[in-house]
Amino acid sequence: MYDICTIGHITLDKVVTPQSVKYMPGGTSFYFSKAIQKAQLDYALVTALATSELGVVADLRKSGIEVYALPSEHSVYFENIYPENQNHREQNVLQKASPFDVPVMPDITAKIYHLGPLLSDDISLELLKLLATKGMVSLDIQGYLRYVKEKKVLYKDWADKKEALPHVSILKANEFEMEVLTGKSKVQEGAKYLADMGVKEVIITLGSHGSVIYTDNRFHKIPAFTPTKVVDATGCGDTYMAGYLSKKIAGADVEEAGEFGAAMATINIEASGPFSGDFNKVEKVLNYGTHEGYEKVFSWTEAWSSVV
């Protein structure tokens, strides 16, 4: 029995920022796994990638992560282009990998299955529903809203949402993804829409403005923290969810888990690549009043009124 099992592709990533162009492994499953590896959890990753990228799997295993690597002719290859404002990005897809479905899924039991589809056909509806009978399903919605046209990543509503969402316990979306999925531009309306469709915990991330978690008919407003510098926002949402779920497994309440995830995301944005800090540094960010350079940045009255 694992505490958390993540399912998703490890990608080849080309990350373009105003400061640099870098090549690195990526994908929800990679960034989540790197962020959660220092937590005291029984954790497993199920991924699919080409043999040419198995070195990434070997490195993850050396760091103590149990990896089930399924064969694929290709790995997913993304190009992520960030403007000066790193809350949004342009994406191109140069290759796709084999999807995850019931016949190829290893027989794994976990308390939480965290699904990180990168494209709409990555993880089948049948597999999602099967996993929900074995444990809680946590879903980063982004991939189910993406399709590829002439290599460009475009967005549209998830055709299977009415059938799938009743099986999802925790759903994470940013404000743009929330609007694509729900047709609602206001956070309160979008979160309630998803809850009415069966999701138990709805997490809406608002980039540098913080995040909102809606559960049991109550909104929890989670602050962001000012980073000492902004280098690369890739993987910040995945890092947030690693912090959030690791704390939830440990028994934390929604607000404690949310702030822990937000602090991890702040550390993540200060460097290229996956989360490379430790939980002691996370605590320093959380105790921003005694650590020079970090502070809460969400002005609740102004920010809340602007998104509801």
PDB file of C-alpha atoms in Angstrom:
ATOM      1  CA  MET A   1       0.000   0.000   0.000  1.00  0.00           C
ATOM      2  CA  TYR A   2       1.503   3.315  -1.098  1.00  0.00           C
ATOM      3  CA  ASP A   3       0.523   6.636   0.411  1.00  0.00           C
ATOM      4  CA  ILE A   4       0.597   8.328  -2.998  1.00  0.00           C
ATOM      5  CA  CYS A   5       0.984   6.976  -6.531  1.00  0.00           C
ATOM      6  CA  THR A   6       1.461   9.440  -9.372  1.00  0.00           C
ATOM      7  CA  ILE A   7       0.554   8.499 -12.942  1.00  0.00           C
ATOM      8  CA  GLY A   8       1.816  10.552 -15.855  1.00  0.00           C
ATOM      9  CA  HIS A   9       4.468  10.940 -18.532  1.00  0.00           C
ATOM     10  CA  ILE A  10       7.980  12.186 -17.966  1.00  0.00           C
ATOM     11  CA  THR A  11       8.686  14.595 -20.809  1.00  0.00           C
ATOM     12  CA  LEU A  12      11.549  16.100 -22.671  1.00  0.00           C
ATOM     13  CA  ASP A  13      11.224  19.843 -22.016  1.00  0.00           C
ATOM     14  CA  LYS A  14      12.691  22.812 -23.820  1.00  0.00           C
ATOM     15  CA  VAL A  15      12.163  25.772 -21.485  1.00  0.00           C
ATOM     16  CA  VAL A  16      12.517  29.232 -23.010  1.00  0.00           C
ATOM     17  CA  THR A  17      12.542  32.266 -20.693  1.00  0.00           C
ATOM     18  CA  PRO A  18      13.704  35.846 -21.276  1.00  0.00           C
ATOM     19  CA  GLN A  19      16.925  34.872 -19.503  1.00  0.00           C
ATOM     20  CA  SER A  20      17.786  31.502 -21.066  1.00  0.00           C
ATOM     21  CA  VAL A  21      16.970  28.408 -23.137  1.00  0.00           C
ATOM     22  CA  LYS A  22      17.359  25.106 -21.283  1.00  0.00           C
ATOM     23  CA  TYR A  23      16.658  21.434 -21.943  1.00  0.00           C
ATOM     24  CA  MET A  24      15.520  19.204 -19.096  1.00  0.00           C
ATOM     25  CA  PRO A  25      13.139  16.403 -18.121  1.00  0.00           C
ATOM     26  CA  GLY A  26       9.682  17.565 -17.096  1.00  0.00           C
ATOM     27  CA  GLY A  27       6.002  16.776 -16.849  1.00  0.00           C
ATOM     28  CA  THR A  28       3.654  16.689 -13.875  1.00  0.00           C
ATOM     29  CA  SER A  29       4.900  13.270 -12.790  1.00  0.00           C
ATOM     30  CA  PHE A  30       8.555  14.354 -12.824  1.00  0.00           C
ATOM     31  CA  TYR A  31       8.142  17.655 -10.985  1.00  0.00           C
ATOM     32  CA  PHE A  32       5.737  16.127  -8.460  1.00  0.00           C
ATOM     33  CA  SER A  33       8.081  13.199  -7.795  1.00  0.00           C
ATOM     34  CA  LYS A  34      11.137  15.402  -7.310  1.00  0.00           C
ATOM     35  CA  ALA A  35       9.227  17.670  -4.926  1.00  0.00           C
ATOM     36  CA  ILE A  36       7.796  14.875  -2.790  1.00  0.00           C
ATOM     37  CA  GLN A  37      10.908  12.690  -2.572  1.00  0.00           C
ATOM     38  CA  LYS A  38      12.038  14.164   0.771  1.00  0.00           C
ATOM     39  CA  ALA A  39       8.690  13.564   2.446  1.00  0.00           C
ATOM     40  CA  GLN A  40       8.469  10.525   4.690  1.00  0.00           C
ATOM     41  CA  LEU A  41       5.961   8.687   2.486  1.00  0.00           C
ATOM     42  CA  ASP A  42       5.543   5.392   0.684  1.00  0.00           C
ATOM     43  CA  TYR A  43       5.492   6.756  -2.852  1.00  0.00           C
ATOM     44  CA  ALA A  44       5.472   5.332  -6.375  1.00  0.00           C
ATOM     45  CA  LEU A  45       5.513   6.772  -9.881  1.00  0.00           C
ATOM     46  CA  VAL A  46       3.984   5.122 -12.955  1.00  0.00           C
ATOM     47  CA  THR A  47       5.278   6.637 -16.184  1.00  0.00           C
ATOM     48  CA  ALA A  48       5.831   5.771 -19.848  1.00  0.00           C
ATOM     49  CA  LEU A  49       8.768   6.922 -21.940  1.00  0.00           C
ATOM     50  CA  ALA A  50      11.177   5.899 -24.667  1.00  0.00           C
ATOM     51  CA  THR A  51      14.278   3.861 -23.891  1.00  0.00           C
ATOM     52  CA  SER A  52      16.438   6.882 -24.767  1.00  0.00           C
ATOM     53  CA  GLU A  53      15.116   8.660 -21.644  1.00  0.00           C
ATOM     54  CA  LEU A  54      15.468   5.784 -19.172  1.00  0.00           C
ATOM     55  CA  GLY A  55      18.405   7.589 -17.625  1.00  0.00           C
ATOM     56  CA  VAL A  56      15.897   9.932 -15.986  1.00  0.00           C
ATOM     57  CA  VAL A  57      14.170   6.917 -14.421  1.00  0.00           C
ATOM     58  CA  ALA A  58      17.516   5.616 -13.163  1.00  0.00           C
ATOM     59  CA  ASP A  59      18.231   8.967 -11.504  1.00  0.00           C
ATOM     60  CA  LEU A  60      14.825   8.990  -9.806  1.00  0.00           C
ATOM     61  CA  ARG A  61      15.380   5.466  -8.514  1.00  0.00           C
ATOM     62  CA  LYS A  62      18.788   6.475  -7.138  1.00  0.00           C
ATOM     63  CA  SER A  63      17.065   9.215  -5.163  1.00  0.00           C
ATOM     64  CA  GLY A  64      14.796   6.622  -3.551  1.00  0.00           C
ATOM     65  CA  ILE A  65      11.682   6.886  -5.736  1.00  0.00           C
ATOM     66  CA  GLU A  66      10.021   3.637  -6.801  1.00  0.00           C
ATOM     67  CA  VAL A  67       9.305   3.922 -10.536  1.00  0.00           C
ATOM     68  CA  TYR A  68       7.210   1.687 -12.785  1.00  0.00           C
ATOM     69  CA  ALA A  69       8.399   2.575 -16.302  1.00  0.00           C
ATOM     70  CA  LEU A  70       6.086   1.404 -19.087  1.00  0.00           C
ATOM     71  CA  PRO A  71       7.502   1.076 -22.616  1.00  0.00           C
ATOM     72  CA  SER A  72       6.735   3.695 -25.259  1.00  0.00           C
ATOM     73  CA  GLU A  73       8.107   4.270 -28.747  1.00  0.00           C
ATOM     74  CA  HIS A  74       8.470   7.981 -27.997  1.00  0.00           C
ATOM     75  CA  SER A  75       8.618  10.272 -24.993  1.00  0.00           C
ATOM     76  CA  VAL A  76       6.457  13.386 -24.795  1.00  0.00           C
ATOM     77  CA  TYR A  77       8.455  16.389 -26.041  1.00  0.00           C
ATOM     78  CA  PHE A  78       7.253  19.848 -24.939  1.00  0.00           C
ATOM     79  CA  GLU A  79       8.519  23.307 -25.735  1.00  0.00           C
ATOM     80  CA  ASN A  80       7.536  25.797 -22.991  1.00  0.00           C
ATOM     81  CA  ILE A  81       7.959  29.491 -23.802  1.00  0.00           C
ATOM     82  CA  TYR A  82       7.574  31.997 -20.962  1.00  0.00           C
ATOM     83  CA  PRO A  83       7.247  35.777 -21.288  1.00  0.00           C
ATOM     84  CA  GLU A  84       8.498  38.163 -18.592  1.00  0.00           C
ATOM     85  CA  ASN A  85       5.233  37.506 -16.710  1.00  0.00           C
ATOM     86  CA  GLN A  86       5.646  33.807 -15.923  1.00  0.00           C
ATOM     87  CA  ASN A  87       2.036  33.205 -14.846  1.00  0.00           C
ATOM     88  CA  HIS A  88       1.287  32.057 -18.422  1.00  0.00           C
ATOM     89  CA  ARG A  89       3.183  30.221 -21.159  1.00  0.00           C
ATOM     90  CA  GLU A  90       3.061  29.131 -24.806  1.00  0.00           C
ATOM     91  CA  GLN A  91       3.461  25.408 -25.458  1.00  0.00           C
ATOM     92  CA  ASN A  92       4.330  23.264 -28.457  1.00  0.00           C
ATOM     93  CA  VAL A  93       4.293  19.454 -28.659  1.00  0.00           C
ATOM     94  CA  LEU A  94       6.921  17.787 -30.826  1.00  0.00           C
ATOM     95  CA  GLN A  95       6.290  14.125 -29.806  1.00  0.00           C
ATOM     96  CA  LYS A  96       3.661  12.071 -27.944  1.00  0.00           C
ATOM     97  CA  ALA A  97       4.021   8.924 -25.817  1.00  0.00           C
ATOM     98  CA  SER A  98       1.864   5.832 -25.308  1.00  0.00           C
ATOM     99  CA  PRO A  99      -1.270   6.449 -23.170  1.00  0.00           C
ATOM    100  CA  PHE A 100      -2.140   4.935 -19.791  1.00  0.00           C
ATOM    101  CA  ASP A 101      -5.069   2.509 -19.753  1.00  0.00           C
ATOM    102  CA  VAL A 102      -6.392  -0.327 -17.616  1.00  0.00           C
ATOM    103  CA  PRO A 103      -4.569  -3.183 -19.433  1.00  0.00           C
ATOM    104  CA  VAL A 104      -1.100  -1.638 -18.965  1.00  0.00           C
ATOM    105  CA  MET A 105      -1.535  -0.264 -15.443  1.00  0.00           C
ATOM    106  CA  PRO A 106       0.543  -2.133 -12.815  1.00  0.00           C
ATOM    107  CA  ASP A 107      -1.430  -3.650  -9.938  1.00  0.00           C
ATOM    108  CA  ILE A 108      -0.742  -0.879  -7.423  1.00  0.00           C
ATOM    109  CA  THR A 109      -2.776   0.050  -4.353  1.00  0.00           C
ATOM    110  CA  ALA A 110      -2.500   3.581  -2.948  1.00  0.00           C
ATOM    111  CA  LYS A 111      -4.370   5.899  -0.607  1.00  0.00           C
ATOM    112  CA  ILE A 112      -4.176   8.693  -3.212  1.00  0.00           C
ATOM    113  CA  TYR A 113      -3.685   8.348  -6.956  1.00  0.00           C
ATOM    114  CA  HIS A 114      -2.441  11.666  -8.327  1.00  0.00           C
ATOM    115  CA  LEU A 115      -3.143  11.865 -12.067  1.00  0.00           C
ATOM    116  CA  GLY A 116      -1.055  14.195 -14.195  1.00  0.00           C
ATOM    117  CA  PRO A 117      -2.256  13.958 -17.805  1.00  0.00           C
ATOM    118  CA  LEU A 118      -0.387  16.294 -20.147  1.00  0.00           C
ATOM    119  CA  LEU A 119      -2.688  15.817 -23.143  1.00  0.00           C
ATOM    120  CA  SER A 120      -6.361  14.867 -23.414  1.00  0.00           C
ATOM    121  CA  ASP A 121      -5.765  11.225 -24.401  1.00  0.00           C
ATOM    122  CA  ASP A 122      -3.008  10.459 -21.875  1.00  0.00           C
ATOM    123  CA  ILE A 123      -5.086   8.710 -19.178  1.00  0.00           C
ATOM    124  CA  SER A 124      -8.264   6.866 -20.095  1.00  0.00           C
ATOM    125  CA  LEU A 125     -11.603   7.474 -18.394  1.00  0.00           C
ATOM    126  CA  GLU A 126     -11.804   3.750 -17.632  1.00  0.00           C
ATOM    127  CA  LEU A 127      -8.516   3.879 -15.720  1.00  0.00           C
ATOM    128  CA  LEU A 128      -9.588   6.951 -13.741  1.00  0.00           C
ATOM    129  CA  LYS A 129     -12.810   5.240 -12.702  1.00  0.00           C
ATOM    130  CA  LEU A 130     -10.989   2.024 -11.751  1.00  0.00           C
ATOM    131  CA  LEU A 131      -8.510   3.896  -9.558  1.00  0.00           C
ATOM    132  CA  ALA A 132     -11.367   5.655  -7.761  1.00  0.00           C
ATOM    133  CA  THR A 133     -12.588   2.249  -6.558  1.00  0.00           C
ATOM    134  CA  LYS A 134      -9.177   1.587  -4.972  1.00  0.00           C
ATOM    135  CA  GLY A 135      -8.337   4.955  -3.378  1.00  0.00           C
ATOM    136  CA  MET A 136      -8.823   8.722  -3.670  1.00  0.00           C
ATOM    137  CA  VAL A 137      -8.205  10.289  -7.076  1.00  0.00           C
ATOM    138  CA  SER A 138      -6.355  13.608  -7.174  1.00  0.00           C
ATOM    139  CA  LEU A 139      -6.371  15.226 -10.615  1.00  0.00           C
ATOM    140  CA  ASP A 140      -4.377  18.025 -12.163  1.00  0.00           C
ATOM    141  CA  ILE A 141      -6.902  18.905 -14.845  1.00  0.00           C
ATOM    142  CA  GLN A 142      -4.618  20.661 -17.323  1.00  0.00           C
ATOM    143  CA  GLY A 143      -3.941  17.742 -19.677  1.00  0.00           C
ATOM    144  CA  TYR A 144      -7.591  16.812 -20.139  1.00  0.00           C
ATOM    145  CA  LEU A 145      -8.196  20.308 -21.541  1.00  0.00           C
ATOM    146  CA  ARG A 146      -5.337  20.219 -24.056  1.00  0.00           C
ATOM    147  CA  TYR A 147      -5.259  19.111 -27.653  1.00  0.00           C
ATOM    148  CA  VAL A 148      -2.570  19.527 -30.287  1.00  0.00           C
ATOM    149  CA  LYS A 149      -3.094  21.265 -33.640  1.00  0.00           C
ATOM    150  CA  GLU A 150      -0.090  21.823 -35.886  1.00  0.00           C
ATOM    151  CA  LYS A 151       2.146  21.178 -32.865  1.00  0.00           C
ATOM    152  CA  LYS A 152       0.498  23.978 -30.864  1.00  0.00           C
ATOM    153  CA  VAL A 153      -1.166  23.192 -27.540  1.00  0.00           C
ATOM    154  CA  LEU A 154      -4.746  24.463 -27.608  1.00  0.00           C
ATOM    155  CA  TYR A 155      -7.505  24.207 -25.024  1.00  0.00           C
ATOM    156  CA  LYS A 156     -11.135  23.060 -24.984  1.00  0.00           C
ATOM    157  CA  ASP A 157     -13.618  21.684 -22.455  1.00  0.00           C
ATOM    158  CA  TRP A 158     -13.253  18.079 -21.266  1.00  0.00           C
ATOM    159  CA  ALA A 159     -15.806  15.938 -23.078  1.00  0.00           C
ATOM    160  CA  ASP A 160     -15.856  13.277 -20.320  1.00  0.00           C
ATOM    161  CA  LYS A 161     -16.198  15.628 -17.349  1.00  0.00           C
ATOM    162  CA  LYS A 162     -19.788  14.724 -16.407  1.00  0.00           C
ATOM    163  CA  GLU A 163     -18.901  11.040 -16.228  1.00  0.00           C
ATOM    164  CA  ALA A 164     -15.453  11.498 -14.693  1.00  0.00           C
ATOM    165  CA  LEU A 165     -15.716  14.253 -12.084  1.00  0.00           C
ATOM    166  CA  PRO A 166     -17.923  12.316  -9.620  1.00  0.00           C
ATOM    167  CA  HIS A 167     -14.935   9.962  -9.253  1.00  0.00           C
ATOM    168  CA  VAL A 168     -12.428  12.774  -8.504  1.00  0.00           C
ATOM    169  CA  SER A 169     -11.811  13.615  -4.834  1.00  0.00           C
ATOM    170  CA  ILE A 170      -9.315  16.477  -5.340  1.00  0.00           C
ATOM    171  CA  LEU A 171      -9.075  18.622  -8.467  1.00  0.00           C
ATOM    172  CA  LYS A 172      -6.453  21.284  -9.141  1.00  0.00           C
ATOM    173  CA  ALA A 173      -6.827  23.914 -11.886  1.00  0.00           C
ATOM    174  CA  ASN A 174      -5.441  27.362 -12.501  1.00  0.00           C
ATOM    175  CA  GLU A 175      -7.871  30.209 -13.189  1.00  0.00           C
ATOM    176  CA  PHE A 176      -7.629  29.812 -16.979  1.00  0.00           C
ATOM    177  CA  GLU A 177      -8.194  26.045 -16.826  1.00  0.00           C
ATOM    178  CA  MET A 178     -11.121  26.567 -14.468  1.00  0.00           C
ATOM    179  CA  GLU A 179     -12.804  28.849 -17.007  1.00  0.00           C
ATOM    180  CA  VAL A 180     -12.239  26.388 -19.876  1.00  0.00           C
ATOM    181  CA  LEU A 181     -13.649  23.533 -17.788  1.00  0.00           C
ATOM    182  CA  THR A 182     -16.607  25.334 -16.234  1.00  0.00           C
ATOM    183  CA  GLY A 183     -17.384  28.297 -18.472  1.00  0.00           C
ATOM    184  CA  LYS A 184     -17.174  30.450 -15.326  1.00  0.00           C
ATOM    185  CA  SER A 185     -14.721  33.341 -15.007  1.00  0.00           C
ATOM    186  CA  LYS A 186     -15.318  33.935 -11.288  1.00  0.00           C
ATOM    187  CA  VAL A 187     -13.553  31.654  -8.846  1.00  0.00           C
ATOM    188  CA  GLN A 188     -16.514  31.221  -6.520  1.00  0.00           C
ATOM    189  CA  GLU A 189     -18.799  30.194  -9.375  1.00  0.00           C
ATOM    190  CA  GLY A 190     -16.246  27.876 -10.986  1.00  0.00           C
ATOM    191  CA  ALA A 191     -15.379  26.115  -7.737  1.00  0.00           C
ATOM    192  CA  LYS A 192     -19.023  25.589  -6.808  1.00  0.00           C
ATOM    193  CA  TYR A 193     -19.754  24.275 -10.324  1.00  0.00           C
ATOM    194  CA  LEU A 194     -17.045  21.612  -9.914  1.00  0.00           C
ATOM    195  CA  ALA A 195     -18.217  20.725  -6.417  1.00  0.00           C
ATOM    196  CA  ASP A 196     -21.764  20.313  -7.707  1.00  0.00           C
ATOM    197  CA  MET A 197     -20.392  17.831 -10.276  1.00  0.00           C
ATOM    198  CA  GLY A 198     -18.987  15.698  -7.464  1.00  0.00           C
ATOM    199  CA  VAL A 199     -15.466  16.962  -6.702  1.00  0.00           C
ATOM    200  CA  LYS A 200     -14.850  17.000  -2.931  1.00  0.00           C
ATOM    201  CA  GLU A 201     -11.913  19.438  -2.851  1.00  0.00           C
ATOM    202  CA  VAL A 202     -11.481  22.066  -5.572  1.00  0.00           C
ATOM    203  CA  ILE A 203      -8.114  23.860  -5.709  1.00  0.00           C
ATOM    204  CA  ILE A 204      -7.857  26.955  -7.919  1.00  0.00           C
ATOM    205  CA  THR A 205      -4.335  28.372  -8.196  1.00  0.00           C
ATOM    206  CA  LEU A 206      -3.948  32.064  -9.038  1.00  0.00           C
ATOM    207  CA  GLY A 207      -0.228  32.256  -9.798  1.00  0.00           C
ATOM    208  CA  SER A 208       1.545  34.951  -7.809  1.00  0.00           C
ATOM    209  CA  HIS A 209      -1.779  35.922  -6.172  1.00  0.00           C
ATOM    210  CA  GLY A 210      -2.180  32.720  -4.145  1.00  0.00           C
ATOM    211  CA  SER A 211      -4.843  30.016  -4.367  1.00  0.00           C
ATOM    212  CA  VAL A 212      -8.370  29.165  -3.259  1.00  0.00           C
ATOM    213  CA  ILE A 213      -9.537  25.783  -1.933  1.00  0.00           C
ATOM    214  CA  TYR A 214     -13.247  24.983  -1.799  1.00  0.00           C
ATOM    215  CA  THR A 215     -14.444  22.034   0.252  1.00  0.00           C
ATOM    216  CA  ASP A 216     -17.464  21.256   2.447  1.00  0.00           C
ATOM    217  CA  ASN A 217     -19.202  24.433   1.218  1.00  0.00           C
ATOM    218  CA  ARG A 218     -16.371  26.613   2.508  1.00  0.00           C
ATOM    219  CA  PHE A 219     -13.702  28.681   0.761  1.00  0.00           C
ATOM    220  CA  HIS A 220     -10.151  28.687   2.119  1.00  0.00           C
ATOM    221  CA  LYS A 221      -7.952  31.528   0.825  1.00  0.00           C
ATOM    222  CA  ILE A 222      -4.287  30.488   0.646  1.00  0.00           C
ATOM    223  CA  PRO A 223      -1.596  33.181   0.319  1.00  0.00           C
ATOM    224  CA  ALA A 224       1.358  33.171  -2.026  1.00  0.00           C
ATOM    225  CA  PHE A 225       4.811  34.164  -0.811  1.00  0.00           C
ATOM    226  CA  THR A 226       7.078  36.678  -2.524  1.00  0.00           C
ATOM    227  CA  PRO A 227      10.128  34.869  -3.975  1.00  0.00           C
ATOM    228  CA  THR A 228      13.553  36.447  -3.613  1.00  0.00           C
ATOM    229  CA  LYS A 229      13.824  36.171  -7.413  1.00  0.00           C
ATOM    230  CA  VAL A 230      11.776  34.799 -10.309  1.00  0.00           C
ATOM    231  CA  VAL A 231      13.715  32.410 -12.563  1.00  0.00           C
ATOM    232  CA  ASP A 232      11.433  29.672 -13.939  1.00  0.00           C
ATOM    233  CA  ALA A 233       7.770  28.926 -13.149  1.00  0.00           C
ATOM    234  CA  THR A 234       7.786  25.474 -14.795  1.00  0.00           C
ATOM    235  CA  GLY A 235       6.533  22.830 -12.363  1.00  0.00           C
ATOM    236  CA  CYS A 236       5.303  25.255  -9.694  1.00  0.00           C
ATOM    237  CA  GLY A 237       1.756  23.858  -9.773  1.00  0.00           C
ATOM    238  CA  ASP A 238       3.106  20.307  -9.485  1.00  0.00           C
ATOM    239  CA  THR A 239       5.323  21.326  -6.582  1.00  0.00           C
ATOM    240  CA  TYR A 240       2.338  22.982  -4.872  1.00  0.00           C
ATOM    241  CA  MET A 241       0.354  19.750  -5.169  1.00  0.00           C
ATOM    242  CA  ALA A 242       3.260  17.660  -3.844  1.00  0.00           C
ATOM    243  CA  GLY A 243       3.346  19.828  -0.750  1.00  0.00           C
ATOM    244  CA  TYR A 244      -0.415  19.856  -0.409  1.00  0.00           C
ATOM    245  CA  LEU A 245      -0.934  16.097  -0.731  1.00  0.00           C
ATOM    246  CA  SER A 246       2.058  15.188   1.436  1.00  0.00           C
ATOM    247  CA  LYS A 247       0.634  17.319   4.245  1.00  0.00           C
ATOM    248  CA  LYS A 248      -2.895  15.963   3.721  1.00  0.00           C
ATOM    249  CA  ILE A 249      -1.585  12.405   4.043  1.00  0.00           C
ATOM    250  CA  ALA A 250       0.121  13.465   7.289  1.00  0.00           C
ATOM    251  CA  GLY A 251      -3.201  14.711   8.673  1.00  0.00           C
ATOM    252  CA  ALA A 252      -2.894  18.470   8.106  1.00  0.00           C
ATOM    253  CA  ASP A 253      -5.981  20.598   7.546  1.00  0.00           C
ATOM    254  CA  VAL A 254      -6.703  22.339   4.247  1.00  0.00           C
ATOM    255  CA  GLU A 255      -5.106  25.671   5.127  1.00  0.00           C
ATOM    256  CA  GLU A 256      -1.912  24.205   6.582  1.00  0.00           C
ATOM    257  CA  ALA A 257      -1.515  21.922   3.557  1.00  0.00           C
ATOM    258  CA  GLY A 258      -2.240  24.769   1.137  1.00  0.00           C
ATOM    259  CA  GLU A 259       0.281  27.141   2.703  1.00  0.00           C
ATOM    260  CA  PHE A 260       2.921  24.408   2.737  1.00  0.00           C
ATOM    261  CA  GLY A 261       2.340  23.787  -0.966  1.00  0.00           C
ATOM    262  CA  ALA A 262       2.493  27.525  -1.690  1.00  0.00           C
ATOM    263  CA  ALA A 263       5.805  27.851   0.157  1.00  0.00           C
ATOM    264  CA  MET A 264       7.269  24.947  -1.834  1.00  0.00           C
ATOM    265  CA  ALA A 265       6.129  26.587  -5.085  1.00  0.00           C
ATOM    266  CA  THR A 266       7.861  29.828  -4.031  1.00  0.00           C
ATOM    267  CA  ILE A 267      11.155  27.988  -3.612  1.00  0.00           C
ATOM    268  CA  ASN A 268      10.614  26.224  -6.931  1.00  0.00           C
ATOM    269  CA  ILE A 269      10.255  29.474  -8.899  1.00  0.00           C
ATOM    270  CA  GLU A 270      13.615  30.762  -7.657  1.00  0.00           C
ATOM    271  CA  ALA A 271      15.603  28.289  -9.808  1.00  0.00           C
ATOM    272  CA  SER A 272      15.332  26.324 -13.044  1.00  0.00           C
ATOM    273  CA  GLY A 273      14.239  22.726 -12.908  1.00  0.00           C
ATOM    274  CA  PRO A 274      12.389  20.802 -10.204  1.00  0.00           C
ATOM    275  CA  PHE A 275      12.147  21.589  -6.495  1.00  0.00           C
ATOM    276  CA  SER A 276      15.624  21.346  -5.019  1.00  0.00           C
ATOM    277  CA  GLY A 277      15.054  22.746  -1.535  1.00  0.00           C
ATOM    278  CA  ASP A 278      14.302  20.895   1.647  1.00  0.00           C
ATOM    279  CA  PHE A 279      11.467  21.049   4.129  1.00  0.00           C
ATOM    280  CA  ASN A 280      13.561  23.187   6.519  1.00  0.00           C
ATOM    281  CA  LYS A 281      13.637  25.920   3.889  1.00  0.00           C
ATOM    282  CA  VAL A 282       9.900  25.542   3.406  1.00  0.00           C
ATOM    283  CA  GLU A 283       9.436  26.247   7.099  1.00  0.00           C
ATOM    284  CA  LYS A 284      11.595  29.378   6.742  1.00  0.00           C
ATOM    285  CA  VAL A 285       9.334  30.641   3.970  1.00  0.00           C
ATOM    286  CA  LEU A 286       6.264  29.903   6.078  1.00  0.00           C
ATOM    287  CA  ASN A 287       7.821  31.848   8.968  1.00  0.00           C
ATOM    288  CA  TYR A 288       8.407  34.778   6.613  1.00  0.00           C
ATOM    289  CA  GLY A 289       8.418  37.274   9.484  1.00  0.00           C
ATOM    290  CA  THR A 290      11.774  35.928  10.708  1.00  0.00           C
ATOM    291  CA  HIS A 291      13.321  35.173   7.309  1.00  0.00           C
ATOM    292  CA  GLU A 292      14.462  38.153   5.266  1.00  0.00           C
ATOM    293  CA  GLY A 293      13.207  38.197   1.665  1.00  0.00           C
ATOM    294  CA  TYR A 294       9.897  36.344   2.003  1.00  0.00           C
ATOM    295  CA  GLU A 295       6.484  37.766   2.777  1.00  0.00           C
ATOM    296  CA  LYS A 296       2.835  37.020   2.127  1.00  0.00           C
ATOM    297  CA  VAL A 297       1.701  38.960  -0.921  1.00  0.00           C
ATOM    298  CA  PHE A 298      -2.037  38.346  -1.198  1.00  0.00           C
ATOM    299  CA  SER A 299      -4.119  41.428  -0.347  1.00  0.00           C
ATOM    300  CA  TRP A 300      -7.254  39.502   0.491  1.00  0.00           C
ATOM    301  CA  THR A 301      -9.838  42.254   0.097  1.00  0.00           C
ATOM    302  CA  GLU A 302      -8.536  43.425  -3.276  1.00  0.00           C
ATOM    303  CA  ALA A 303      -7.535  40.040  -4.704  1.00  0.00           C
ATOM    304  CA  TRP A 304     -10.642  38.201  -3.528  1.00  0.00           C
ATOM    305  CA  SER A 305     -12.961  40.852  -4.934  1.00  0.00           C
ATOM    306  CA  SER A 306     -11.128  40.714  -8.249  1.00  0.00           C
ATOM    307  CA  VAL A 307     -11.611  36.969  -8.744  1.00  0.00           C
ATOM    308  CA  VAL A 308     -15.122  36.295  -7.411  1.00  0.00           C
TER     309      VAL A 308
END
